[in-house]
Amino acid sequence: MKYLFPLLACLAVFLAARQFGGALESGIPGASSQKDAGRGTKGLARQAERLAGRTCKSPAALERLHRSGELAEEDLIVAIRQAAAHDPEGVWAWIEAGDYGPHGDGTRSKYLQVVLSKWFGKDPEAALAKMNLHHPNNSYLAGYVIGMLATGTTEEAAAVRDHLDALVDMVGNQERAILFPPRTAEGAAVLMALPEGRSREILLGRFAAAWLETDSGSAAAWVKQLPDIVRNKAMADFTGEALNDRPWISEAGRKFAMEWVMNEASPAEKIRFGPMLAENLAKENPAAAIQWATANLSGDALEDATSKVITRLLSTDPEAAREIAETLSAGDGRTAAVAGVAGTMLKKDPAAAIEWWLDHTGDHNPANRTDARTAAALGSKWFQADPDSFRAYLADPDGRELPFTMVQQALKKMMEDRDGTFDWIASLPPANRVPVIKSAYMVLAQESPEKAAAAFDSRPDLATGDGARMILNYWYGRDPNKAVAWVASLPWGGTREAALSAVRKIAEQQVQKGQEPPQQLKELLH
Amino acid sequence: MVKPAYLWLLLPLAAWSGYKTAPPRAAGSVPAAAAEAPDPQVLAMAAELAKAQPADLEKQLRELLAQAESPGWMNRLKLICARWAETDPAGALAWCEANKTPTVVRLRILTEWALLDSDAAWAAVTNDEERVSITRMLLNEDRETFMVWFRQVRKPLPDLDPAWALLAERHGKELEEIATALLGESQDPPGSFSSLALYFRLAAQARADRDPAAAIAWAMGLDERVARVTVEAAFRQWGKKDPVAAWKEIAKVNAAAAPEAGDEAPKEKPPIRISGSVGSEILERLAKDDPAAAIELLREPGAFTRGEGLNGISAMETAFRDLLAEGKVKPLEAYEMIAFSDPTLGLNIFPDIWRGLPAEKLAEAAKALVAQPAGDPLSMAISGVAGAWMAKDPVAAAAFIAAFPDENLRRSMYSGSFDASGSDPARQAEVLAAIPAQDRAAVFAIYLSRFGELRPGEQSPGYAGPELKPELLAPVFRDLPASEYLDQSVKITAMNWGQQDPTAALAWVDSLSDPAARKAAYGAAYGAAFEGWTFKNPNAAAAWLADKKDGPERDAAALPVVRSLVRTDAEVAWEWAESIGDTGIRQEARLAAMKVWALRDREAAQAAYKRISGKLPAADAAKLSACFGGS
């Protein structure tokens, strides 16, 4: 008995230490078990011991190995593959539960694909059930599995065929996720052998577009014999790339896409691809491009096509661009084309370019956004290219009237030197001043109506009714009381009358909308 | 004989023996792994290489490199390199150089060499990039040797490999010191994110395991370039052990970080707000074990902004889907938990949670749900169930839905199947065609109304729904019973088509049998087609329309023409308005034209008004007269 008590105590301490020891070894579960693998040995013996100890037939073994910190990325994939061969569902759950960081969805998806490589062929229903639940990126899992049609075993390919609709639905619109068979006749045959239906059509269409991109010569003949709905979808996908100057698409591929747009595409597809087609046609024959566009397109598409052709021509043959622009009938295509040509001409002779533009742009309509935008862009370009020429044109008593937005755009730059610009405006012939003053006050008022008013007051020689109206247009909306007070402060005369007329109009509009003008304004108007 | 008292001296020995023979702990919920037998293939390869000399190794490596990679390929490479490193590492490297072997061979030899003689291997490496690669490989081989190299290269940045966490356990303090020194040398400007935060993240995880509150306090005090990531890492780690406590602390931190009214002065160090993704992660984890508690937390104010709350909902969606699929929560229980309306988060029904249920469970869910009180939550839930059911067993699902008497719920269910068709326009049309005629247009119109208003023009800013292919949808709406929903559906289709191919759209409109639908479609198709055209070339558009015969269709089409023309020429727009036969449409068109004309040319507009005012009903005349400000 005297011996028994200390011996029992030793046994109890031993057992307690066994429990305690496991907890102390590592806070990371499983880390301790591998910690000493290979320790004590060196070189080949060490590495052999480590590698031989990596047999992995269960999620638990996978967890232990992973937590050991000894698996590099490629080792982990090998271990996942090994374990998935024994317990795919368990490994799937292990991967799903893993922490891959905030941007780790791709990593998780990669590991799940490894599981699928061992699972889908054997139990597609179970694998699909898990794939269906996986989120996000299950389109990539489905795309990977579809790839087994060409790369998998007979069993795997059959499983894919049997569940094609579910897989294609899972891919959704992420068609790039699909691992297609090689883009060859043999690859095409794999897909052609699929059961007929919507999924087959989707896969064929996308495969055809991809094959056309890499080898249009071989793909074209095959594509021609596809059903209409598949061929048109494939050609639409391909054409979007082919006519967009993608360097990997051959010249023959580009031509094939162009022919499709011209001869087979639906009206909606013609509108969609027409501008790109015209641009491509223009590479060889700009006149033919314009002819095709005017015969097949209208509205925005025609405008887009025309300006694309002219833009292309401007760098290679500006004279031809000018001639074509001059022959266009009135409309948006002409507006854009003429502006493009004038923009190029500006670089050599700005005054002549503007004269030509005014001759050919048609009736400039300031209420038309396109006209206004085009004039503004040209004004900006002109002033940047040659500010002296711009100033000289406005100072010329024989110069033609320029669109307001054109002047305004240039004035934005000029008003950076406010006093200098005001002096310059004062030097202009009176008839030429009107639009310039209006623009100048507009630029100032946009920034600060109060400062614009102060500038207006400081230059009685440039205090026109138009200028006052412009300031009020901006000021009244922001601070009606100050705007009205400013009008009240204006000296008696034509300018004050113009300003009063402007605020009266605004007040009328307010009343029409059911709003009440400020009391101060009512008093001023009575 | 030993005295009994001496036996007490054995106690330390027993304790030490017990500690050293302690069994390994298995991870989390994964059962402990049974010891696996060593891989015989590896052992055989090792035995074969044990006495190999450089000449043999050269031959073996040459043969291996000629083969395609296979599962055993990398093991063999590692073993060959290990053997070569212990026999003649310098010679091996020279051979690699001479034979232009892939980089991985040289790196493996150097790594094995470093494990045998770190200094010699270090001296054999000539560039930093290679040193970093070897250092990273050493992390998985031997963490002590890794530290020898890491102290010198101070790279690479930590990733999610558990080896880093093990390293941080043993060398956490040193890693922090190195990271702090690197941060001191860093050129990252204040306020930017520094990738060095990854070291601090690692340290935060280790600290949070011991004392989360202290870890967060420490992280909050770090340089602002790394603080946010570090604080969030500590919260993430805490959330793994005690999600509720972590969540509540996030709410406190975020409430403290919220700017107070009038508090516009820039702070020296801006307060840290924990991003919604951290909370979402914690919620998802909690929801897996206790979904009701997770829902309760989600609804607790403070931790989430509205945007972040939506992230949280998305995270819960995943958890609920898994719980339902695994049978841990019954459909009705799930519905009762999630069917709430929250002032911040809005209505929170997760339509996607049902898709993991098998068809028979979905049938049960549908039957159980339809017995619940009607309302928006039920409509959305039943729509989700029906969508999932239709995908798995369309025949049974369609039969159930078709026989269901409540029109609104029935349409909600169809809407779910339409929703489940995804963004594939062909599939949409197919699913729509399968919906019985009495509900088809309603399902489409109600479904699209969820995405905002579709208006003419290339971009509809208020619309965020799926892409539509009108040419595929159009046949689906042919010969349906007249209804308000049919008018809407036809209008949407016509508007889409009118923008792409006006001629085809109008031909389809002409072929519609229901006059009301045709009228609605005319307006939409013309409106869409003319939106761009008339704006730029109104006369051409008007000339095109002038050829149309008088009648209700032409009147419907003329109204958008007037609206377009008025922008450029109010007088011509007025003339067009006058040509409209339908009195209601004509008055609408006149008003549209007059409002603009009166502002642009008051006198001419008044003259035109006077010419017709005598013939107008008093109310119409008064409305037109109001365009002149009551005069």
mmCIF file of C-alpha atoms in Angstrom, chain A residues 70-375:
data_model
loop_
_atom_site.group_PDB
_atom_site.id
_atom_site.type_symbol
_atom_site.label_atom_id
_atom_site.label_comp_id
_atom_site.label_asym_id
_atom_site.label_seq_id
_atom_site.Cartn_x
_atom_site.Cartn_y
_atom_site.Cartn_z
ATOM 1 C CA GLU A 70 4.605 21.703 -44.609
ATOM 2 C CA LEU A 71 2.498 21.755 -47.750
ATOM 3 C CA ALA A 72 3.290 24.229 -50.457
ATOM 4 C CA GLU A 73 0.439 25.086 -52.798
ATOM 5 C CA GLU A 74 1.253 22.301 -55.256
ATOM 6 C CA ASP A 75 1.597 19.789 -52.419
ATOM 7 C CA LEU A 76 -1.802 20.754 -51.083
ATOM 8 C CA ILE A 77 -3.373 20.125 -54.466
ATOM 9 C CA VAL A 78 -1.806 16.678 -54.584
ATOM 10 C CA ALA A 79 -3.129 15.966 -51.090
ATOM 11 C CA ILE A 80 -6.614 17.182 -52.016
ATOM 12 C CA ARG A 81 -6.617 14.940 -55.059
ATOM 13 C CA GLN A 82 -5.558 11.946 -52.980
ATOM 14 C CA ALA A 83 -8.157 12.532 -50.291
ATOM 15 C CA ALA A 84 -10.901 13.288 -52.827
ATOM 16 C CA ALA A 85 -10.374 9.886 -54.380
ATOM 17 C CA HIS A 86 -11.501 8.366 -51.067
ATOM 18 C CA ASP A 87 -14.024 10.838 -49.698
ATOM 19 C CA PRO A 88 -14.940 13.540 -52.203
ATOM 20 C CA GLU A 89 -17.915 14.837 -50.268
ATOM 21 C CA GLY A 90 -15.906 15.184 -47.079
ATOM 22 C CA VAL A 91 -13.065 16.924 -48.889
ATOM 23 C CA TRP A 92 -15.585 19.222 -50.586
ATOM 24 C CA ALA A 93 -16.947 20.219 -47.183
ATOM 25 C CA TRP A 94 -13.395 20.722 -45.892
ATOM 26 C CA ILE A 95 -12.595 23.059 -48.774
ATOM 27 C CA GLU A 96 -15.860 24.973 -48.418
ATOM 28 C CA ALA A 97 -15.151 25.550 -44.730
ATOM 29 C CA GLY A 98 -11.615 26.799 -45.345
ATOM 30 C CA ASP A 99 -10.515 30.389 -44.890
ATOM 31 C CA TYR A 100 -9.098 31.778 -48.112
ATOM 32 C CA GLY A 101 -9.178 35.444 -47.193
ATOM 33 C CA PRO A 102 -11.401 38.188 -48.551
ATOM 34 C CA HIS A 103 -10.439 37.491 -52.184
ATOM 35 C CA GLY A 104 -10.067 33.751 -51.981
ATOM 36 C CA ASP A 105 -13.018 32.597 -54.075
ATOM 37 C CA GLY A 106 -10.736 31.718 -56.978
ATOM 38 C CA THR A 107 -8.540 29.588 -54.743
ATOM 39 C CA ARG A 108 -11.508 27.759 -53.313
ATOM 40 C CA SER A 109 -12.882 27.151 -56.783
ATOM 41 C CA LYS A 110 -9.517 25.779 -57.915
ATOM 42 C CA TYR A 111 -9.451 23.248 -55.077
ATOM 43 C CA LEU A 112 -13.044 22.223 -55.718
ATOM 44 C CA GLN A 113 -12.169 21.535 -59.338
ATOM 45 C CA VAL A 114 -9.546 19.092 -58.108
ATOM 46 C CA VAL A 115 -12.263 17.295 -56.147
ATOM 47 C CA LEU A 116 -14.545 17.266 -59.175
ATOM 48 C CA SER A 117 -11.817 15.647 -61.233
ATOM 49 C CA LYS A 118 -12.121 12.656 -58.913
ATOM 50 C CA TRP A 119 -15.834 12.808 -58.250
ATOM 51 C CA PHE A 120 -17.991 13.923 -61.131
ATOM 52 C CA GLY A 121 -17.453 10.865 -63.297
ATOM 53 C CA LYS A 122 -18.310 8.514 -60.441
ATOM 54 C CA ASP A 123 -21.251 10.264 -58.848
ATOM 55 C CA PRO A 124 -22.435 13.189 -60.972
ATOM 56 C CA GLU A 125 -25.707 13.692 -59.075
ATOM 57 C CA ALA A 126 -23.965 14.101 -55.734
ATOM 58 C CA ALA A 127 -21.327 16.351 -57.259
ATOM 59 C CA LEU A 128 -23.957 18.468 -58.996
ATOM 60 C CA ALA A 129 -25.923 18.878 -55.785
ATOM 61 C CA LYS A 130 -22.820 20.334 -54.127
ATOM 62 C CA MET A 131 -21.899 22.426 -57.147
ATOM 63 C CA ASN A 132 -25.386 23.847 -57.172
ATOM 64 C CA LEU A 133 -24.954 25.063 -53.621
ATOM 65 C CA HIS A 134 -21.514 26.495 -54.102
ATOM 66 C CA HIS A 135 -21.410 30.248 -54.308
ATOM 67 C CA PRO A 136 -19.990 32.218 -55.984
ATOM 68 C CA ASN A 137 -18.112 30.992 -59.034
ATOM 69 C CA ASN A 138 -20.043 27.803 -59.578
ATOM 70 C CA SER A 139 -20.069 28.792 -63.239
ATOM 71 C CA TYR A 140 -16.335 28.078 -63.218
ATOM 72 C CA LEU A 141 -16.906 24.693 -61.642
ATOM 73 C CA ALA A 142 -19.497 23.845 -64.284
ATOM 74 C CA GLY A 143 -17.227 25.145 -67.035
ATOM 75 C CA TYR A 144 -14.438 22.940 -65.742
ATOM 76 C CA VAL A 145 -16.675 19.878 -65.670
ATOM 77 C CA ILE A 146 -17.872 20.541 -69.219
ATOM 78 C CA GLY A 147 -14.205 20.394 -70.171
ATOM 79 C CA MET A 148 -14.293 16.682 -69.279
ATOM 80 C CA LEU A 149 -16.125 16.084 -72.536
ATOM 81 C CA ALA A 150 -12.768 16.236 -74.237
ATOM 82 C CA THR A 151 -10.254 15.626 -71.475
ATOM 83 C CA GLY A 152 -12.082 13.184 -69.219
ATOM 84 C CA THR A 153 -12.471 9.443 -69.233
ATOM 85 C CA THR A 154 -15.334 7.777 -71.090
ATOM 86 C CA GLU A 155 -17.223 7.611 -67.802
ATOM 87 C CA GLU A 156 -16.692 11.314 -67.099
ATOM 88 C CA ALA A 157 -17.676 12.415 -70.606
ATOM 89 C CA ALA A 158 -20.862 10.332 -70.374
ATOM 90 C CA ALA A 159 -21.701 11.899 -67.021
ATOM 91 C CA VAL A 160 -21.276 15.360 -68.529
ATOM 92 C CA ARG A 161 -23.526 14.485 -71.475
ATOM 93 C CA ASP A 162 -26.188 13.153 -69.126
ATOM 94 C CA HIS A 163 -26.225 16.371 -67.096
ATOM 95 C CA LEU A 164 -25.471 18.893 -69.787
ATOM 96 C CA ASP A 165 -28.490 21.139 -69.241
ATOM 97 C CA ALA A 166 -27.793 21.520 -65.547
ATOM 98 C CA LEU A 167 -24.142 22.314 -66.238
ATOM 99 C CA VAL A 168 -24.866 24.820 -68.986
ATOM 100 C CA ASP A 169 -27.500 26.502 -66.823
ATOM 101 C CA MET A 170 -24.926 26.764 -64.080
ATOM 102 C CA VAL A 171 -22.439 28.411 -66.422
ATOM 103 C CA GLY A 172 -25.098 31.041 -67.205
ATOM 104 C CA ASN A 173 -23.650 33.956 -69.083
ATOM 105 C CA GLN A 174 -20.093 33.277 -67.886
ATOM 106 C CA GLU A 175 -19.314 31.505 -71.127
ATOM 107 C CA ARG A 176 -15.628 32.202 -70.750
ATOM 108 C CA ALA A 177 -15.624 29.780 -67.831
ATOM 109 C CA ILE A 178 -16.122 26.819 -70.164
ATOM 110 C CA LEU A 179 -13.077 24.688 -70.887
ATOM 111 C CA PHE A 180 -13.785 23.836 -74.486
ATOM 112 C CA PRO A 181 -12.302 20.957 -76.462
ATOM 113 C CA PRO A 182 -9.353 21.921 -78.676
ATOM 114 C CA ARG A 183 -10.390 24.323 -81.414
ATOM 115 C CA THR A 184 -10.091 21.794 -84.183
ATOM 116 C CA ALA A 185 -12.375 19.629 -86.269
ATOM 117 C CA GLU A 186 -11.927 16.878 -83.678
ATOM 118 C CA GLY A 187 -12.889 19.262 -80.896
ATOM 119 C CA ALA A 188 -15.913 20.377 -82.884
ATOM 120 C CA ALA A 189 -16.915 16.750 -83.385
ATOM 121 C CA VAL A 190 -17.010 16.250 -79.613
ATOM 122 C CA LEU A 191 -19.613 18.981 -79.294
ATOM 123 C CA MET A 192 -21.542 17.961 -82.415
ATOM 124 C CA ALA A 193 -22.001 14.539 -80.827
ATOM 125 C CA LEU A 194 -23.873 16.034 -77.867
ATOM 126 C CA PRO A 195 -27.604 15.414 -77.574
ATOM 127 C CA GLU A 196 -29.589 17.994 -79.525
ATOM 128 C CA GLY A 197 -31.092 20.843 -77.555
ATOM 129 C CA ARG A 198 -30.529 24.309 -76.207
ATOM 130 C CA SER A 199 -27.387 23.406 -74.249
ATOM 131 C CA ARG A 200 -25.729 21.953 -77.298
ATOM 132 C CA GLU A 201 -26.625 25.058 -79.276
ATOM 133 C CA ILE A 202 -25.133 27.338 -76.627
ATOM 134 C CA LEU A 203 -21.903 25.349 -76.476
ATOM 135 C CA LEU A 204 -21.614 25.105 -80.244
ATOM 136 C CA GLY A 205 -22.201 28.826 -80.649
ATOM 137 C CA ARG A 206 -19.585 29.833 -78.148
ATOM 138 C CA PHE A 207 -17.103 27.237 -79.384
ATOM 139 C CA ALA A 208 -17.595 28.408 -82.961
ATOM 140 C CA ALA A 209 -16.912 32.021 -82.005
ATOM 141 C CA ALA A 210 -13.775 30.999 -80.121
ATOM 142 C CA TRP A 211 -12.536 28.810 -82.976
ATOM 143 C CA LEU A 212 -13.167 31.560 -85.500
ATOM 144 C CA GLU A 213 -11.057 33.887 -83.393
ATOM 145 C CA THR A 214 -8.047 31.588 -83.454
ATOM 146 C CA ASP A 215 -8.365 29.906 -86.842
ATOM 147 C CA SER A 216 -11.093 31.366 -88.964
ATOM 148 C CA GLY A 217 -9.804 29.556 -92.041
ATOM 149 C CA SER A 218 -10.547 26.137 -90.574
ATOM 150 C CA ALA A 219 -13.594 27.211 -88.596
ATOM 151 C CA ALA A 220 -15.420 29.083 -91.354
ATOM 152 C CA ALA A 221 -16.491 26.046 -93.384
ATOM 153 C CA TRP A 222 -17.678 24.270 -90.257
ATOM 154 C CA VAL A 223 -19.565 27.316 -89.026
ATOM 155 C CA LYS A 224 -21.431 27.588 -92.336
ATOM 156 C CA GLN A 225 -23.103 24.247 -91.834
ATOM 157 C CA LEU A 226 -24.368 25.047 -88.342
ATOM 158 C CA PRO A 227 -28.087 25.701 -87.798
ATOM 159 C CA ASP A 228 -29.053 29.364 -88.392
ATOM 160 C CA ILE A 229 -29.664 30.214 -84.767
ATOM 161 C CA VAL A 230 -26.285 28.828 -83.691
ATOM 162 C CA ARG A 231 -24.403 30.335 -86.591
ATOM 163 C CA ASN A 232 -25.870 33.782 -86.092
ATOM 164 C CA LYS A 233 -25.090 33.802 -82.387
ATOM 165 C CA ALA A 234 -21.542 32.624 -83.076
ATOM 166 C CA MET A 235 -21.029 35.145 -85.834
ATOM 167 C CA ALA A 236 -22.382 37.995 -83.717
ATOM 168 C CA ASP A 237 -19.977 37.090 -80.899
ATOM 169 C CA PHE A 238 -17.086 36.713 -83.299
ATOM 170 C CA THR A 239 -17.847 39.851 -85.298
ATOM 171 C CA GLY A 240 -17.726 42.023 -82.186
ATOM 172 C CA GLU A 241 -14.098 40.973 -81.776
ATOM 173 C CA ALA A 242 -13.081 40.637 -85.429
ATOM 174 C CA LEU A 243 -14.141 44.131 -86.455
ATOM 175 C CA ASN A 244 -12.531 45.653 -83.413
ATOM 176 C CA ASP A 245 -8.929 45.299 -84.641
ATOM 177 C CA ARG A 246 -8.064 42.428 -82.322
ATOM 178 C CA PRO A 247 -4.494 41.533 -83.226
ATOM 179 C CA TRP A 248 -5.019 37.785 -82.806
ATOM 180 C CA ILE A 249 -7.702 37.639 -85.460
ATOM 181 C CA SER A 250 -6.441 37.088 -88.982
ATOM 182 C CA GLU A 251 -7.235 39.196 -92.006
ATOM 183 C CA ALA A 252 -9.288 36.330 -93.419
ATOM 184 C CA GLY A 253 -11.280 36.201 -90.186
ATOM 185 C CA ARG A 254 -11.964 39.902 -90.380
ATOM 186 C CA LYS A 255 -13.175 39.557 -93.965
ATOM 187 C CA PHE A 256 -15.397 36.641 -93.013
ATOM 188 C CA ALA A 257 -17.048 38.755 -90.320
ATOM 189 C CA MET A 258 -17.500 41.654 -92.738
ATOM 190 C CA GLU A 259 -19.188 39.431 -95.287
ATOM 191 C CA TRP A 260 -21.526 38.114 -92.642
ATOM 192 C CA VAL A 261 -22.616 41.613 -91.631
ATOM 193 C CA MET A 262 -23.178 42.613 -95.262
ATOM 194 C CA ASN A 263 -24.939 39.481 -96.458
ATOM 195 C CA GLU A 264 -26.477 37.596 -93.567
ATOM 196 C CA ALA A 265 -26.866 39.701 -90.444
ATOM 197 C CA SER A 266 -30.359 40.688 -89.291
ATOM 198 C CA PRO A 267 -31.319 44.384 -89.460
ATOM 199 C CA ALA A 268 -30.675 44.726 -85.730
ATOM 200 C CA GLU A 269 -27.204 43.171 -86.096
ATOM 201 C CA LYS A 270 -26.505 45.418 -89.103
ATOM 202 C CA ILE A 271 -27.241 48.428 -86.925
ATOM 203 C CA ARG A 272 -25.079 47.004 -84.147
ATOM 204 C CA PHE A 273 -22.065 46.184 -86.299
ATOM 205 C CA GLY A 274 -22.623 48.628 -89.190
ATOM 206 C CA PRO A 275 -20.348 51.403 -87.916
ATOM 207 C CA MET A 276 -17.522 48.934 -87.303
ATOM 208 C CA LEU A 277 -18.068 47.376 -90.712
ATOM 209 C CA ALA A 278 -17.927 50.781 -92.400
ATOM 210 C CA GLU A 279 -14.699 51.560 -90.611
ATOM 211 C CA ASN A 280 -13.211 48.271 -91.807
ATOM 212 C CA LEU A 281 -14.471 48.753 -95.357
ATOM 213 C CA ALA A 282 -12.904 52.191 -95.360
ATOM 214 C CA LYS A 283 -9.475 50.659 -94.920
ATOM 215 C CA GLU A 284 -9.626 49.691 -98.598
ATOM 216 C CA ASN A 285 -12.365 51.743 -100.147
ATOM 217 C CA PRO A 286 -13.782 54.682 -98.200
ATOM 218 C CA ALA A 287 -16.326 55.532 -100.862
ATOM 219 C CA ALA A 288 -17.713 51.999 -100.752
ATOM 220 C CA ALA A 289 -17.877 52.232 -96.974
ATOM 221 C CA ILE A 290 -19.940 55.406 -97.124
ATOM 222 C CA GLN A 291 -22.118 53.908 -99.838
ATOM 223 C CA TRP A 292 -22.816 50.809 -97.730
ATOM 224 C CA ALA A 293 -23.514 52.856 -94.616
ATOM 225 C CA THR A 294 -25.959 55.224 -96.298
ATOM 226 C CA ALA A 295 -27.782 52.328 -97.934
ATOM 227 C CA ASN A 296 -28.077 50.233 -94.776
ATOM 228 C CA LEU A 297 -27.985 52.500 -91.758
ATOM 229 C CA SER A 298 -29.813 55.498 -90.384
ATOM 230 C CA GLY A 299 -29.817 57.707 -87.319
ATOM 231 C CA ASP A 300 -27.108 57.192 -84.721
ATOM 232 C CA ALA A 301 -25.636 54.197 -86.500
ATOM 233 C CA LEU A 302 -25.194 56.135 -89.738
ATOM 234 C CA GLU A 303 -23.666 59.048 -87.900
ATOM 235 C CA ASP A 304 -21.294 56.771 -86.095
ATOM 236 C CA ALA A 305 -20.333 54.947 -89.299
ATOM 237 C CA THR A 306 -19.733 58.119 -91.247
ATOM 238 C CA SER A 307 -17.622 59.747 -88.631
ATOM 239 C CA LYS A 308 -15.587 56.538 -88.244
ATOM 240 C CA VAL A 309 -14.874 56.474 -91.980
ATOM 241 C CA ILE A 310 -13.962 60.136 -92.081
ATOM 242 C CA THR A 311 -11.784 59.800 -88.995
ATOM 243 C CA ARG A 312 -9.901 56.952 -90.616
ATOM 244 C CA LEU A 313 -9.484 58.904 -93.826
ATOM 245 C CA LEU A 314 -8.330 62.035 -92.087
ATOM 246 C CA SER A 315 -5.022 60.480 -91.167
ATOM 247 C CA THR A 316 -4.421 58.856 -94.547
ATOM 248 C CA ASP A 317 -6.112 61.065 -97.098
ATOM 249 C CA PRO A 318 -7.546 64.286 -95.651
ATOM 250 C CA GLU A 319 -8.389 65.629 -99.087
ATOM 251 C CA ALA A 320 -10.556 62.578 -99.812
ATOM 252 C CA ALA A 321 -12.163 62.943 -96.386
ATOM 253 C CA ARG A 322 -13.054 66.514 -97.250
ATOM 254 C CA GLU A 323 -14.495 65.543 -100.578
ATOM 255 C CA ILE A 324 -16.630 62.787 -99.065
ATOM 256 C CA ALA A 325 -17.813 65.072 -96.274
ATOM 257 C CA GLU A 326 -18.911 67.649 -98.851
ATOM 258 C CA THR A 327 -21.035 65.089 -100.665
ATOM 259 C CA LEU A 328 -22.938 63.896 -97.580
ATOM 260 C CA SER A 329 -26.558 64.838 -97.257
ATOM 261 C CA ALA A 330 -27.608 66.955 -94.305
ATOM 262 C CA GLY A 331 -27.896 65.170 -91.024
ATOM 263 C CA ASP A 332 -25.845 63.996 -88.114
ATOM 264 C CA GLY A 333 -23.393 62.033 -90.219
ATOM 265 C CA ARG A 334 -22.540 65.155 -92.117
ATOM 266 C CA THR A 335 -22.332 67.276 -88.964
ATOM 267 C CA ALA A 336 -19.821 64.927 -87.395
ATOM 268 C CA ALA A 337 -17.869 64.380 -90.585
ATOM 269 C CA VAL A 338 -17.589 68.062 -91.437
ATOM 270 C CA ALA A 339 -16.456 68.857 -87.903
ATOM 271 C CA GLY A 340 -13.841 66.103 -88.122
ATOM 272 C CA VAL A 341 -12.450 67.478 -91.363
ATOM 273 C CA ALA A 342 -12.472 71.037 -90.072
ATOM 274 C CA GLY A 343 -10.665 69.919 -86.959
ATOM 275 C CA THR A 344 -7.861 68.521 -89.097
ATOM 276 C CA MET A 345 -7.761 71.563 -91.368
ATOM 277 C CA LEU A 346 -7.482 73.781 -88.287
ATOM 278 C CA LYS A 347 -3.920 72.668 -87.767
ATOM 279 C CA LYS A 348 -2.805 74.249 -91.049
ATOM 280 C CA ASP A 349 -5.050 77.215 -91.638
ATOM 281 C CA PRO A 350 -7.562 77.860 -88.868
ATOM 282 C CA ALA A 351 -9.423 80.713 -90.537
ATOM 283 C CA ALA A 352 -9.868 78.770 -93.780
ATOM 284 C CA ALA A 353 -10.940 75.692 -91.801
ATOM 285 C CA ILE A 354 -13.653 77.626 -89.980
ATOM 286 C CA GLU A 355 -14.839 79.250 -93.199
ATOM 287 C CA TRP A 356 -15.074 75.805 -94.798
ATOM 288 C CA TRP A 357 -16.880 74.458 -91.752
ATOM 289 C CA LEU A 358 -19.384 77.306 -91.789
ATOM 290 C CA ASP A 359 -19.984 76.656 -95.483
ATOM 291 C CA HIS A 360 -20.626 72.956 -95.042
ATOM 292 C CA THR A 361 -22.044 72.395 -91.600
ATOM 293 C CA GLY A 362 -25.513 73.383 -92.712
ATOM 294 C CA ASP A 363 -27.915 75.465 -90.701
ATOM 295 C CA HIS A 364 -26.401 75.598 -87.268
ATOM 296 C CA ASN A 365 -29.160 75.043 -84.756
ATOM 297 C CA PRO A 366 -28.124 76.224 -81.289
ATOM 298 C CA ALA A 367 -30.929 74.211 -79.671
ATOM 299 C CA ASN A 368 -29.577 71.019 -81.186
ATOM 300 C CA ARG A 369 -27.245 69.386 -78.715
ATOM 301 C CA THR A 370 -25.078 67.804 -81.402
ATOM 302 C CA ASP A 371 -24.639 71.087 -83.245
ATOM 303 C CA ALA A 372 -23.852 72.899 -80.012
ATOM 304 C CA ARG A 373 -21.395 70.246 -78.870
ATOM 305 C CA THR A 374 -19.663 70.096 -82.210
ATOM 306 C CA ALA A 375 -19.233 73.882 -82.364
#
